[in-house]
Amino acid sequence: MKQAALRPESYTKKVALVLQGGGALGSYQAGVYEALASSDYKPDWVAGISIGAINAALIAGNSPEMRVEKLREFWRTITTSAIWPVRISDLANGAGLPFDLLTLAPRLLEALGAGE
């Protein structure tokens, strides 16, 4: 992995990480944060919308040494390689979801650290 550029002493500007929404883009955001966290350009501020807001909450809501681990844990929890047993067109026509939102919500809250 290429070594990140060192932040010069004369660099006095703040670094902001702004994360947009867009489903799968969120997993890439976690990787971007991991790269920034291992550089001299750690974000001073973080903000986001939609999936970016969830990533921002994981970053801001955890101690610096736990942030990358918590992002990884969250993305491992919510991603799956399973094929949906219901076609998208069937969902539009009223078919049920292939998972129970009531059982998924507590796992999401736990990954976000809301249960601590």
Short mmCIF file of C-alpha atoms in Angstrom, two decimals:
data_model
loop_
_atom_site.label_atom_id
_atom_site.label_comp_id
_atom_site.label_asym_id
_atom_site.label_seq_id
_atom_site.Cartn_x
_atom_site.Cartn_y
_atom_site.Cartn_z
CA MET A 1 0.00 0.00 0.00
CA LYS A 2 1.31 3.43 -0.93
CA GLN A 3 2.33 5.56 2.04
CA ALA A 4 0.13 8.61 2.59
CA ALA A 5 1.63 12.06 2.27
CA LEU A 6 2.68 13.61 5.54
CA ARG A 7 0.69 16.62 6.72
CA PRO A 8 3.12 19.57 6.86
CA GLU A 9 3.36 21.55 10.10
CA SER A 10 2.31 24.66 8.19
CA TYR A 11 -1.01 23.05 7.18
CA THR A 12 -3.50 24.67 9.55
CA LYS A 13 -6.77 24.00 7.70
CA LYS A 14 -9.36 21.61 9.06
CA VAL A 15 -10.21 18.40 7.19
CA ALA A 16 -13.89 17.55 6.63
CA LEU A 17 -15.20 14.21 5.41
CA VAL A 18 -18.63 14.60 3.78
CA LEU A 19 -20.33 11.31 2.93
CA GLN A 20 -23.20 11.13 0.44
CA GLY A 21 -26.01 8.63 0.21
CA GLY A 22 -26.26 5.78 -2.22
CA GLY A 23 -26.38 2.25 -0.85
CA ALA A 24 -23.26 0.39 -2.01
CA LEU A 25 -21.29 3.64 -2.03
CA GLY A 26 -21.31 3.41 1.77
CA SER A 27 -18.93 0.45 1.80
CA TYR A 28 -16.46 2.45 -0.29
CA GLN A 29 -16.79 5.33 2.18
CA ALA A 30 -15.66 2.99 4.95
CA GLY A 31 -12.51 2.25 2.95
CA VAL A 32 -11.88 5.94 2.35
CA TYR A 33 -12.17 6.61 6.08
CA GLU A 34 -9.75 3.76 6.81
CA ALA A 35 -7.19 5.31 4.44
CA LEU A 36 -7.64 8.79 5.96
CA ALA A 37 -7.42 7.40 9.50
CA SER A 38 -4.02 5.91 8.73
CA SER A 39 -2.73 9.20 7.30
CA ASP A 40 -1.87 12.60 8.73
CA TYR A 41 -5.14 13.93 7.28
CA LYS A 42 -7.57 12.50 9.81
CA PRO A 43 -10.96 14.24 9.50
CA ASP A 44 -11.66 16.98 12.02
CA TRP A 45 -15.34 16.91 11.03
CA VAL A 46 -17.54 14.24 9.51
CA ALA A 47 -21.07 14.56 8.10
CA GLY A 48 -23.30 12.53 5.85
CA ILE A 49 -26.73 11.83 4.44
CA SER A 50 -28.52 8.49 4.08
CA ILE A 51 -25.92 5.67 4.21
CA GLY A 52 -23.26 8.37 4.59
CA ALA A 53 -24.99 9.51 7.79
CA ILE A 54 -24.84 5.97 9.18
CA ASN A 55 -21.11 5.79 8.41
CA ALA A 56 -20.62 9.28 9.88
CA ALA A 57 -22.44 8.20 13.05
CA LEU A 58 -20.20 5.14 13.35
CA ILE A 59 -17.11 7.33 12.94
CA ALA A 60 -18.19 10.13 15.27
CA GLY A 61 -19.79 7.81 17.83
CA ASN A 62 -16.75 5.67 18.48
CA SER A 63 -13.31 6.34 19.89
CA PRO A 64 -10.63 6.86 17.22
CA GLU A 65 -9.03 3.47 17.83
CA MET A 66 -12.39 1.65 17.39
CA ARG A 67 -13.78 3.47 14.33
CA VAL A 68 -12.38 1.27 11.55
CA GLU A 69 -13.27 -1.90 13.48
CA LYS A 70 -16.86 -0.68 14.04
CA LEU A 71 -17.24 0.26 10.35
CA ARG A 72 -16.02 -3.21 9.33
CA GLU A 73 -18.35 -4.89 11.82
CA PHE A 74 -21.33 -2.89 10.56
CA TRP A 75 -20.62 -3.67 6.89
CA ARG A 76 -20.06 -7.36 7.64
CA THR A 77 -23.41 -7.42 9.48
CA ILE A 78 -25.53 -5.80 6.78
CA THR A 79 -24.02 -7.37 3.67
CA THR A 80 -24.78 -10.85 2.46
CA SER A 81 -23.97 -12.98 -0.52
CA ALA A 82 -27.41 -14.63 -0.45
CA ILE A 83 -29.58 -14.35 -3.54
CA TRP A 84 -32.98 -12.82 -2.88
CA PRO A 85 -35.71 -15.46 -3.12
CA VAL A 86 -38.14 -12.78 -4.38
CA ARG A 87 -37.86 -10.90 -7.67
CA ILE A 88 -37.95 -7.09 -7.55
CA SER A 89 -41.06 -7.09 -9.76
CA ASP A 90 -42.79 -9.36 -7.20
CA LEU A 91 -41.96 -6.88 -4.41
CA ALA A 92 -43.58 -4.11 -6.45
CA ASN A 93 -46.67 -6.29 -6.75
CA GLY A 94 -47.00 -6.78 -2.98
CA ALA A 95 -44.85 -9.84 -2.27
CA GLY A 96 -43.26 -9.95 1.18
CA LEU A 97 -39.63 -9.10 1.88
CA PRO A 98 -37.22 -12.05 2.23
CA PHE A 99 -36.24 -10.85 5.72
CA ASP A 100 -38.01 -9.48 8.79
CA LEU A 101 -37.39 -5.77 9.38
CA LEU A 102 -38.21 -6.17 13.09
CA THR A 103 -35.32 -8.60 13.56
CA LEU A 104 -32.94 -6.61 11.34
CA ALA A 105 -33.45 -3.27 13.18
CA PRO A 106 -31.92 -4.38 16.54
CA ARG A 107 -28.83 -5.71 14.71
CA LEU A 108 -28.44 -2.36 12.96
CA LEU A 109 -28.79 -0.47 16.25
CA GLU A 110 -26.25 -2.75 17.91
CA ALA A 111 -23.77 -2.24 15.07
CA LEU A 112 -24.23 1.52 15.46
CA GLY A 113 -23.47 1.20 19.18
CA ALA A 114 -26.93 2.41 20.25
CA GLY A 115 -27.28 -0.46 22.71
CA GLU A 116 -24.23 0.57 24.77
#
